[in-house]
PDB file of C-alpha atoms in Angstrom:
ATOM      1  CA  UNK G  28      60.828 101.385-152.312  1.00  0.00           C
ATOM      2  CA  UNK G  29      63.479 103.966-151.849  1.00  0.00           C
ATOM      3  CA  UNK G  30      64.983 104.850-148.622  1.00  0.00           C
ATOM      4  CA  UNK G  31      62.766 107.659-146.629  1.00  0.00           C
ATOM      5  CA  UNK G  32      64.341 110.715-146.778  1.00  0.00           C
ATOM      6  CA  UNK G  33      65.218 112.583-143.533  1.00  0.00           C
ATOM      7  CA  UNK G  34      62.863 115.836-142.541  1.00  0.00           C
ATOM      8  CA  UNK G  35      63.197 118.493-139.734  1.00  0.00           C
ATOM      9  CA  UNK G  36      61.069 115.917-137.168  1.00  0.00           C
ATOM     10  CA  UNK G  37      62.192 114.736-133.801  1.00  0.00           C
ATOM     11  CA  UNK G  38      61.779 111.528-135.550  1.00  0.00           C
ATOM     12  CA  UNK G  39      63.074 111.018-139.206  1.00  0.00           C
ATOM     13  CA  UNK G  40      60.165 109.699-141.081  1.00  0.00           C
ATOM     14  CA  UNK G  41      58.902 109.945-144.331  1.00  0.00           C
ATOM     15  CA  UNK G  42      55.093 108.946-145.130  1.00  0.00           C
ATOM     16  CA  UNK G  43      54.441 106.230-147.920  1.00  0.00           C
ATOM     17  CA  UNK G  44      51.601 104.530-149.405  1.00  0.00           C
ATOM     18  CA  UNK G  45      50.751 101.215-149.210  1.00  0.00           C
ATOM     19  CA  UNK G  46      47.618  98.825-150.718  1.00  0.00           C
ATOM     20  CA  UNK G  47      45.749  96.121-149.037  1.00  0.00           C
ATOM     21  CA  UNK G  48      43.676  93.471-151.318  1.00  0.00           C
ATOM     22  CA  UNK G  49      40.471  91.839-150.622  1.00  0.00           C
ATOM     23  CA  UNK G  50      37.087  90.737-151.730  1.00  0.00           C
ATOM     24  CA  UNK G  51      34.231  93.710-151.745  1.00  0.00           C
ATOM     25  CA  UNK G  52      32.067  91.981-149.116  1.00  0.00           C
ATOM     26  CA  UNK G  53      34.528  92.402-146.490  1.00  0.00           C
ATOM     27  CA  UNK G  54      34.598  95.851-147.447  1.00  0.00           C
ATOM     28  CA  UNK G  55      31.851  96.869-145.212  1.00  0.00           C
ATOM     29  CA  UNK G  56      33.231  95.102-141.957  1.00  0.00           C
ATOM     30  CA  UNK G  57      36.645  97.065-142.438  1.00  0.00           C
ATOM     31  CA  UNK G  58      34.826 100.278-142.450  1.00  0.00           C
ATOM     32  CA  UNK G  59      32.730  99.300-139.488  1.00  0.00           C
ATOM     33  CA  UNK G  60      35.753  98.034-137.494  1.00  0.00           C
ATOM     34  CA  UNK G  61      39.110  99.067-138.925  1.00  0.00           C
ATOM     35  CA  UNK G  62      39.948  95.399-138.817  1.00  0.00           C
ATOM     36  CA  UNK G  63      41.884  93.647-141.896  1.00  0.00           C
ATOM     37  CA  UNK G  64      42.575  90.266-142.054  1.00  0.00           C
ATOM     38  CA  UNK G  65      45.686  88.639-140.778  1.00  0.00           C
ATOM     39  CA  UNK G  66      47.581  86.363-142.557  1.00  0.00           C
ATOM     40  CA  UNK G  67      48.773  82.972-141.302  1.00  0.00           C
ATOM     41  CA  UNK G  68      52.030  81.548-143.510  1.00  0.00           C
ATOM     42  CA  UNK G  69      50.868  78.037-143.336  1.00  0.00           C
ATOM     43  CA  UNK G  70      47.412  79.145-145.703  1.00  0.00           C
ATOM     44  CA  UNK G  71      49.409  80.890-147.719  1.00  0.00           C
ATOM     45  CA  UNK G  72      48.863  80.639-151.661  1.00  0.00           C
ATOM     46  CA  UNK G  73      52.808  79.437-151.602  1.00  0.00           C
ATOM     47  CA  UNK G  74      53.218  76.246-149.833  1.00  0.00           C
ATOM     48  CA  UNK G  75      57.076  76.957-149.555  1.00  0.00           C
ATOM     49  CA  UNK G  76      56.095  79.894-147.068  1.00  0.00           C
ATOM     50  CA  UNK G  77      57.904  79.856-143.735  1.00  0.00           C
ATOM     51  CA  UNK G  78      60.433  77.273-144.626  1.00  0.00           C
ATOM     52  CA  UNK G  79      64.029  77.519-144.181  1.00  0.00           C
ATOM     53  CA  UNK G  80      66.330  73.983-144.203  1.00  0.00           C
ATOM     54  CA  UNK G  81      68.476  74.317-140.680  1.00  0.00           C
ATOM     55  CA  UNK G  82      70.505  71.091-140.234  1.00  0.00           C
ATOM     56  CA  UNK G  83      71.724  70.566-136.257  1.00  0.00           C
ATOM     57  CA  UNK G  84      69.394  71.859-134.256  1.00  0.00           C
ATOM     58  CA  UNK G  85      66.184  70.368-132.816  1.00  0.00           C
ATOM     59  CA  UNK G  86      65.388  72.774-130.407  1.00  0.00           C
ATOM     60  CA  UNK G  87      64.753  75.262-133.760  1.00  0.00           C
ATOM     61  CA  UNK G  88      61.689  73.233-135.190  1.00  0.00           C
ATOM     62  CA  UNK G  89      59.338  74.241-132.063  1.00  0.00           C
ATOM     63  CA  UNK G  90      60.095  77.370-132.357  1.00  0.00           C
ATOM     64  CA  UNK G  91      59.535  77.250-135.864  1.00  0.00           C
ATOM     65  CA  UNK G  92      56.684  75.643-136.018  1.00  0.00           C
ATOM     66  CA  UNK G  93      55.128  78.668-133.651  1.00  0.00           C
ATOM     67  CA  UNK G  94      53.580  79.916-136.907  1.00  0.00           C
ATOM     68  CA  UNK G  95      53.706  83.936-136.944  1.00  0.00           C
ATOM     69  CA  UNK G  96      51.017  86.040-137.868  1.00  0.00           C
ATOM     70  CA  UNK G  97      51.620  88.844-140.779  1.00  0.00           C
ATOM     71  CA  UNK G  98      49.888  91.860-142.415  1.00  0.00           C
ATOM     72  CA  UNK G  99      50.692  91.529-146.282  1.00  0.00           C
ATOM     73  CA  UNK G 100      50.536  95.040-148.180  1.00  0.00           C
ATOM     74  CA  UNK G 101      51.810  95.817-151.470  1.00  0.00           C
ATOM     75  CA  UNK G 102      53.591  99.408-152.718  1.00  0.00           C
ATOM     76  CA  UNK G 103      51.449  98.684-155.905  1.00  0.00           C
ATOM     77  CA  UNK G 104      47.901  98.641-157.446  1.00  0.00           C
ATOM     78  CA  UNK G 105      48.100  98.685-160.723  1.00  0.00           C
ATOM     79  CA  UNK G 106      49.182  94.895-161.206  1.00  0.00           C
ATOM     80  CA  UNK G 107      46.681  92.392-162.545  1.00  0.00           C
ATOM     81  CA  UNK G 108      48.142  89.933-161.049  1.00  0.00           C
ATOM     82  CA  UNK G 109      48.065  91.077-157.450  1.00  0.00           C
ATOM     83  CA  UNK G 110      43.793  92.086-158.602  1.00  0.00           C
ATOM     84  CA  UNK G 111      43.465  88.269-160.406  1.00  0.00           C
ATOM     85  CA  UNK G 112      45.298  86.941-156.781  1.00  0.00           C
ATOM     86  CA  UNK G 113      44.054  88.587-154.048  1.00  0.00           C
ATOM     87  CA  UNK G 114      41.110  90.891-154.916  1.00  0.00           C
ATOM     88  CA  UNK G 115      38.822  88.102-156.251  1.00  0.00           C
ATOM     89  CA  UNK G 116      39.582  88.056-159.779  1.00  0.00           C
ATOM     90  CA  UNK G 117      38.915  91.676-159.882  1.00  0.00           C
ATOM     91  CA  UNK G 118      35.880  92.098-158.529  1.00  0.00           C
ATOM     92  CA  UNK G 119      37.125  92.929-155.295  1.00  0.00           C
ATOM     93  CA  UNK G 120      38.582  96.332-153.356  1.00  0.00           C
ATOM     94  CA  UNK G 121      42.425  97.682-152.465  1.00  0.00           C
ATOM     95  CA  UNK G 122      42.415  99.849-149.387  1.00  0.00           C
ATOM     96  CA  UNK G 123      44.866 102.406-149.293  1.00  0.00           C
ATOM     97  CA  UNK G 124      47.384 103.564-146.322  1.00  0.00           C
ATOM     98  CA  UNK G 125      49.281 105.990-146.138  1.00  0.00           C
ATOM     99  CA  UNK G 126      51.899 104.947-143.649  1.00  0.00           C
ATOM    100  CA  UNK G 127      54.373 107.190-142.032  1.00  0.00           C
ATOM    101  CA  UNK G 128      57.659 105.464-141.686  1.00  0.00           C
ATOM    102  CA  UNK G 129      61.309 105.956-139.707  1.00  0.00           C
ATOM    103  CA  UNK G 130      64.187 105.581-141.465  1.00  0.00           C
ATOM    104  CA  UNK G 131      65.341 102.223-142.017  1.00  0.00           C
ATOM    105  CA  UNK G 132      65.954 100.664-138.853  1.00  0.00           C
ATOM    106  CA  UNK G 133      69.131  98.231-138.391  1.00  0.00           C
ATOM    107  CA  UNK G 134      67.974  95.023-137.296  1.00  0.00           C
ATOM    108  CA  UNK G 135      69.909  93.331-134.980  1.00  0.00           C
ATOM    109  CA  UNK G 136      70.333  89.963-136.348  1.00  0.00           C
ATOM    110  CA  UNK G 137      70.558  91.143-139.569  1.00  0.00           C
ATOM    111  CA  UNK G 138      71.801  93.546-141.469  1.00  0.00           C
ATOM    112  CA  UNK G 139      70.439  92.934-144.694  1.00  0.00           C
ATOM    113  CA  UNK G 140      67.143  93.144-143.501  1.00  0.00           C
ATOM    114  CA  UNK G 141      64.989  95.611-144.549  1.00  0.00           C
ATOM    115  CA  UNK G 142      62.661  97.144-141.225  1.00  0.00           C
ATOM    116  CA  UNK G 143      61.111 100.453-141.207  1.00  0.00           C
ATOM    117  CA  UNK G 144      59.250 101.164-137.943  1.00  0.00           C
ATOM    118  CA  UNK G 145      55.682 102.430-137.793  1.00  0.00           C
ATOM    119  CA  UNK G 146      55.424 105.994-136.573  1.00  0.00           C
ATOM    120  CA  UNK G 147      52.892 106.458-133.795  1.00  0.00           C
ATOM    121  CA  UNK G 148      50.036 108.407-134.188  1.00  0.00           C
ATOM    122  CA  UNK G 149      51.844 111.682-131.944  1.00  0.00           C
ATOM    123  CA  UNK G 150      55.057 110.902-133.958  1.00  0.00           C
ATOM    124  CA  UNK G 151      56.777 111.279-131.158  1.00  0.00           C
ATOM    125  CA  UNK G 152      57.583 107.491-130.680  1.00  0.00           C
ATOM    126  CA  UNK G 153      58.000 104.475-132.689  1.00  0.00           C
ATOM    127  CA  UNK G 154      54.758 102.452-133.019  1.00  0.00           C
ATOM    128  CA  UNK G 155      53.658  98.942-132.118  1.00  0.00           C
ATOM    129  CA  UNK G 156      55.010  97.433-135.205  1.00  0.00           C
ATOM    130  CA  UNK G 157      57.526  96.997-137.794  1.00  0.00           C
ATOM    131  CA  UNK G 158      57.046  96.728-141.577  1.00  0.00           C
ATOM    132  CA  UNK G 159      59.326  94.408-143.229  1.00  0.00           C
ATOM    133  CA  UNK G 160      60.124  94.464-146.753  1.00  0.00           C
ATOM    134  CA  UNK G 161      60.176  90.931-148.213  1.00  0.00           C
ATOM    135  CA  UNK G 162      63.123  88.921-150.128  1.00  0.00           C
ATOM    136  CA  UNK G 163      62.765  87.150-152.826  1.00  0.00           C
ATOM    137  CA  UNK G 164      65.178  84.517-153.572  1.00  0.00           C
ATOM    138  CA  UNK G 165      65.968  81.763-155.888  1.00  0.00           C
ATOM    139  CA  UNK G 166      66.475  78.858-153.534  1.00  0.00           C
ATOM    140  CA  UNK G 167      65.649  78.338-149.812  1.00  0.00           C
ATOM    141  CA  UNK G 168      69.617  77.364-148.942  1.00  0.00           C
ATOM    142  CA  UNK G 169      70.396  74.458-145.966  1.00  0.00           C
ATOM    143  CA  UNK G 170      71.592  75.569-143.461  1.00  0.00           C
ATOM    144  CA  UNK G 171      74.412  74.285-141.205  1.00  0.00           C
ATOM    145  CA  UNK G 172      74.125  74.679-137.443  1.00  0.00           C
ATOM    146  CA  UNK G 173      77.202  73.321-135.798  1.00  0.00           C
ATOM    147  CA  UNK G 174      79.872  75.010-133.906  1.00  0.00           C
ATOM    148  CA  UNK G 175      77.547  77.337-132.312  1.00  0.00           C
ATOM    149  CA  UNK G 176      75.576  74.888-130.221  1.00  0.00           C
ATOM    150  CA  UNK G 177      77.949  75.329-127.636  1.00  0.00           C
ATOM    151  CA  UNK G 178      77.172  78.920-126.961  1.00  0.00           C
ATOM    152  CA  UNK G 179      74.085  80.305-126.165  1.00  0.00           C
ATOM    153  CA  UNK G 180      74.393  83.513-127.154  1.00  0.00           C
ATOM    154  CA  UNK G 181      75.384  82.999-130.713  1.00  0.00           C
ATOM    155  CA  UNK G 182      72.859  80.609-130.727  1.00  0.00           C
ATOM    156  CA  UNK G 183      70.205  82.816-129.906  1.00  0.00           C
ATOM    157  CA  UNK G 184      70.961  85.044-132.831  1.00  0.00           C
ATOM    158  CA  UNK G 185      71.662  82.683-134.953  1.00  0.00           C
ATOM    159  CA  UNK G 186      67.718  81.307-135.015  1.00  0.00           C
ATOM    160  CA  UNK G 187      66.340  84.659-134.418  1.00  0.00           C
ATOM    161  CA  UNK G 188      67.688  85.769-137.742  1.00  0.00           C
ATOM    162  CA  UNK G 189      66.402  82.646-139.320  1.00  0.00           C
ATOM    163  CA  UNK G 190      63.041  82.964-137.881  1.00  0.00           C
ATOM    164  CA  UNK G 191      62.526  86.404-139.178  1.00  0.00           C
ATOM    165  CA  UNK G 192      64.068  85.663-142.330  1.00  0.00           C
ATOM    166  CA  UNK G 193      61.974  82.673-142.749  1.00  0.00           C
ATOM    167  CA  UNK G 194      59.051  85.147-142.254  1.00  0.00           C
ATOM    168  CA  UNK G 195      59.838  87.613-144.675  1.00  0.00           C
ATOM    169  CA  UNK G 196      61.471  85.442-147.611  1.00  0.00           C
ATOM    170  CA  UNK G 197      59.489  84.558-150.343  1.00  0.00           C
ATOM    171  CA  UNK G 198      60.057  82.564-154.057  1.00  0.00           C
ATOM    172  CA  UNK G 199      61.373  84.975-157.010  1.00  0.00           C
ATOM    173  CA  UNK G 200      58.361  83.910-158.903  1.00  0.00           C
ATOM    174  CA  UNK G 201      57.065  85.979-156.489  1.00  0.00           C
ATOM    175  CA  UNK G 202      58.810  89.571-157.516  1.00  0.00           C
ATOM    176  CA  UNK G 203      56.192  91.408-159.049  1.00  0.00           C
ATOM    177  CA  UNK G 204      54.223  91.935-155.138  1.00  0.00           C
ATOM    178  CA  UNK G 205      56.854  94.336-154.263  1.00  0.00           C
ATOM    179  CA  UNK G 206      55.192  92.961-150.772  1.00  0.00           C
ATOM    180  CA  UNK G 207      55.924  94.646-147.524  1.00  0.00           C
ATOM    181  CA  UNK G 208      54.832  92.906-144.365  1.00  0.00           C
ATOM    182  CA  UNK G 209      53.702  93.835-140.544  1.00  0.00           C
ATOM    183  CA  UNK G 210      55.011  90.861-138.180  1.00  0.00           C
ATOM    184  CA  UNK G 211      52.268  90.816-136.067  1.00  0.00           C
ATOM    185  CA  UNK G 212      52.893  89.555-132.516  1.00  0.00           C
ATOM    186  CA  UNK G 213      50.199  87.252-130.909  1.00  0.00           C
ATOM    187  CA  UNK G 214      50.595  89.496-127.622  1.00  0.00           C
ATOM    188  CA  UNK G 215      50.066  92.619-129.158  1.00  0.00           C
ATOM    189  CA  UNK G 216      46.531  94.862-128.476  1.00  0.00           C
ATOM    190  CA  UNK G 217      46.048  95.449-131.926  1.00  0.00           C
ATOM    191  CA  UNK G 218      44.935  91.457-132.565  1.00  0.00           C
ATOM    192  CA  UNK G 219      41.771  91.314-133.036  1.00  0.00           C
ATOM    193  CA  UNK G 220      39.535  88.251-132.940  1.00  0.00           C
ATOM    194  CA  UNK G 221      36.470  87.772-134.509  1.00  0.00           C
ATOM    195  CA  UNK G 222      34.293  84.739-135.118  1.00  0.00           C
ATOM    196  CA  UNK G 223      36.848  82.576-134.781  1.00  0.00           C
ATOM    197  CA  UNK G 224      39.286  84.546-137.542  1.00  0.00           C
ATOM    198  CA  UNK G 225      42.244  86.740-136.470  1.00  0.00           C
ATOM    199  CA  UNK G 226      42.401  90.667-137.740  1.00  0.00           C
ATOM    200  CA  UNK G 227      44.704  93.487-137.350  1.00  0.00           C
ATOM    201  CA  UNK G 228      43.158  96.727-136.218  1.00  0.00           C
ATOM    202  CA  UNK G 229      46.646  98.976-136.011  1.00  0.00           C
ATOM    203  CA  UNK G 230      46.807 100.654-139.702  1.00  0.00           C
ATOM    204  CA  UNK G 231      43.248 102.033-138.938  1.00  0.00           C
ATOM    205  CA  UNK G 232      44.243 105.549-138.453  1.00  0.00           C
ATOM    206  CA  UNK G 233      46.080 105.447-141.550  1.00  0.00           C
ATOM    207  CA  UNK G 234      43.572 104.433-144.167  1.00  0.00           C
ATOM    208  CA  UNK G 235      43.248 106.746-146.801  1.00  0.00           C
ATOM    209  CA  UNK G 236      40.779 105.492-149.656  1.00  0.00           C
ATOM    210  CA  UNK G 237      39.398 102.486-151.709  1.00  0.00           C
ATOM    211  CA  UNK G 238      40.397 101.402-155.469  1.00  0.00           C
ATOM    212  CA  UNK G 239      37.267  99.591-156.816  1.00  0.00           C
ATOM    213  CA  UNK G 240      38.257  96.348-159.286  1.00  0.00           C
ATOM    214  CA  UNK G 241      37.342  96.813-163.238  1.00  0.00           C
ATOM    215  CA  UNK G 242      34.700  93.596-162.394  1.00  0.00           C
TER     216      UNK G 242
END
């Protein structure tokens, strides 16, 4: 994904699309409601999902384990793999968005992470949400925590960068997704739950369309 060029707005933003994978029965229900289907890391087809190796500090792991809640899209639809994966064998649906986002936004932990912020509906303000673009890396590296324990500060930053790379880092194998991702916060109004499962209902007013599966 390229960087979004800047246009004559009071907010730089350019719009881009984006696909969402999933079997045709729950087609109907996302029409009806607007509601997709969250994602929770832990039931993730990747059982290395979420994990980063910090050494040092045992105040990280229940922070850690407060599993976050993500929105996975995908800049492409033309992959059989991503069909054979996600949109049951085939036979299933990708909805389409059309997302309009700001310019890359610095994050403040890290630099090298990619975060585009989800214009509002006015486009006036920056939405409820930020879409992530995911890493993909070799190895998960271990991570020393040591001579910032003594300042909290530093420490702070330290594990929030971890956390939300540990949200947004996936295995190479894992490349051809081109995968962006919505961290979802478990406070926000946009959580839906239904029957006992958790949905998203904030990219509603930016679906565009259905692809229908060769099966």
């Amino acid at each position: 994904m390229s960087e979004p060029q800047q246009e004559q707005k009071s907010i730089e933003y350019k719009t881009f699309r984006f696909f969402y994978y999933m079997k045709r029965e729950h087609l109907e229900y996302f029409l009806q409601t607007g509601n997709v289907k969250v994602t929770q890391l832990s039931r993730s087809n990747d059982p290395l999902e979420f994990l980063f190796n910090i050494k040092g500090d045992d105040a990280f792991y229940s922070w850690y384990h407060n599993e976050p809640l993500v929105l996975c899209l995908s800049t492409r639809v033309t992959s059989p793999s991503l069909w054979g994966h996600y949109a049951d064998s085939h036979k299933g649906v990708c909805l389409v968005f059309d997302i309009p986002l700001e310019s890359s936004v610095s994050d403040s932990y890290d630099k090298t992470i990619r975060k585009y912020g989800i214009i509002a509906s006015n486009a006036n303000d920056i939405g409820k949400s930020y879409l992530y673009q995911v890493k993909y890396v070799e190895d998960r590296h271990v991570i020393q925590l040591t001579d910032i324990n003594n300042e909290p500060e530093k420490r702070l930053n330290f594990l929030c960068k971890q956390y939300i790379n540990a949200i947004i880092t996936k295995s190479k194998d894992w490349e051809f997704e081109n995968e962006f991702r919505v961290y979802i916060s478990d406070h926000s109004s946009d959580l839906v739950c239904d029957n006992r499962l958790l949905f998203y209902s904030g990219l509603k007013e930016y679906f565009s369309g259905v692809v229908i599966g060769l099966n």
